[in-house]
C-alpha positions in Angstrom: 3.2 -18.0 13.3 3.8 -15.2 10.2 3.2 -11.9 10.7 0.3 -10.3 9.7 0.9 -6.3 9.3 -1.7 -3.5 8.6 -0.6 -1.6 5.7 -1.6 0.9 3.0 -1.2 0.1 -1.0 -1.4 2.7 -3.4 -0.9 3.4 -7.1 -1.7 6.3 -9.1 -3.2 5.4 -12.4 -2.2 6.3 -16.2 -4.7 9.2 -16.0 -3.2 10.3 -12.9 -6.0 9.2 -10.6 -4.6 8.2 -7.4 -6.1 4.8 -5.4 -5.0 3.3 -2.1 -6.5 0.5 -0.2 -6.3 -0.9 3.2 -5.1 -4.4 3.6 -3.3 -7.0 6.0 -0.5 -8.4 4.6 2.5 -11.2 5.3 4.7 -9.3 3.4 5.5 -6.7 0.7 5.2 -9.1 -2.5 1.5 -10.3 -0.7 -0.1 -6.6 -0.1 0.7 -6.1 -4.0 -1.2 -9.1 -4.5 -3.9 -8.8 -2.0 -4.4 -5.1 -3.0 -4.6 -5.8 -7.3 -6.9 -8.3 -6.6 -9.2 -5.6 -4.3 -8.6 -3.1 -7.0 -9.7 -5.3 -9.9 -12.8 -6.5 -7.6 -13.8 -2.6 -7.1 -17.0 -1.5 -9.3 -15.6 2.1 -8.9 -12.1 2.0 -10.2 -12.3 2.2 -13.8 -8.6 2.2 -14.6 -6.8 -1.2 -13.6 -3.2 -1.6 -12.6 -1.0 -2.8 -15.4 2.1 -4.9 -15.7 4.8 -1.8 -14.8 2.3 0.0 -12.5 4.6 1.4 -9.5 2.8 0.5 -5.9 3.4 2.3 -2.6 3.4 -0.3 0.6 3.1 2.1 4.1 3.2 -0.3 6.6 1.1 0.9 9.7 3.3 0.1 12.8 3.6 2.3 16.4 4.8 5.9 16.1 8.9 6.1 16.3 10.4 9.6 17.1 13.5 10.3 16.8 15.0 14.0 17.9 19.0 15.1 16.5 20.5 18.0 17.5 22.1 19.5 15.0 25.6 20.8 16.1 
């Protein structure tokens, strides 16, 4: 059974207007997909992503601390 993962997309648009969605997503490729899809269905957003548009995935998983001492 494949992995579903919550995760953020984001983009900031050619007028510097920045969007992000929420989605659950199989893998990188598919929340790109998932997310344009959301974006283009989305009354508000005016500006659509275009071929070249740069997308941030942040994949929501548990909280990982790490601590280094620096010597």
């Amino acid at each position: 059974m494949p992995f579903m993962a919550r995760c953020r997309v984001s983009y900031t648009d050619m007028e510097g207007v920045a969007h992000a969605i929420d989605i659950e997503a199989e893998s990188l490729y598919e929340a790109v997909a998932i997310s344009v899809a959301e974006f283009r269905q989305n009354d508000v957003n005016q500006t659509m992503p275009v071929p070249m548009t740069e997308f941030t995935v942040a994949v929501y998983r548990n909280p990982t601390e790490h601590r280094i001492r620096l010597n």
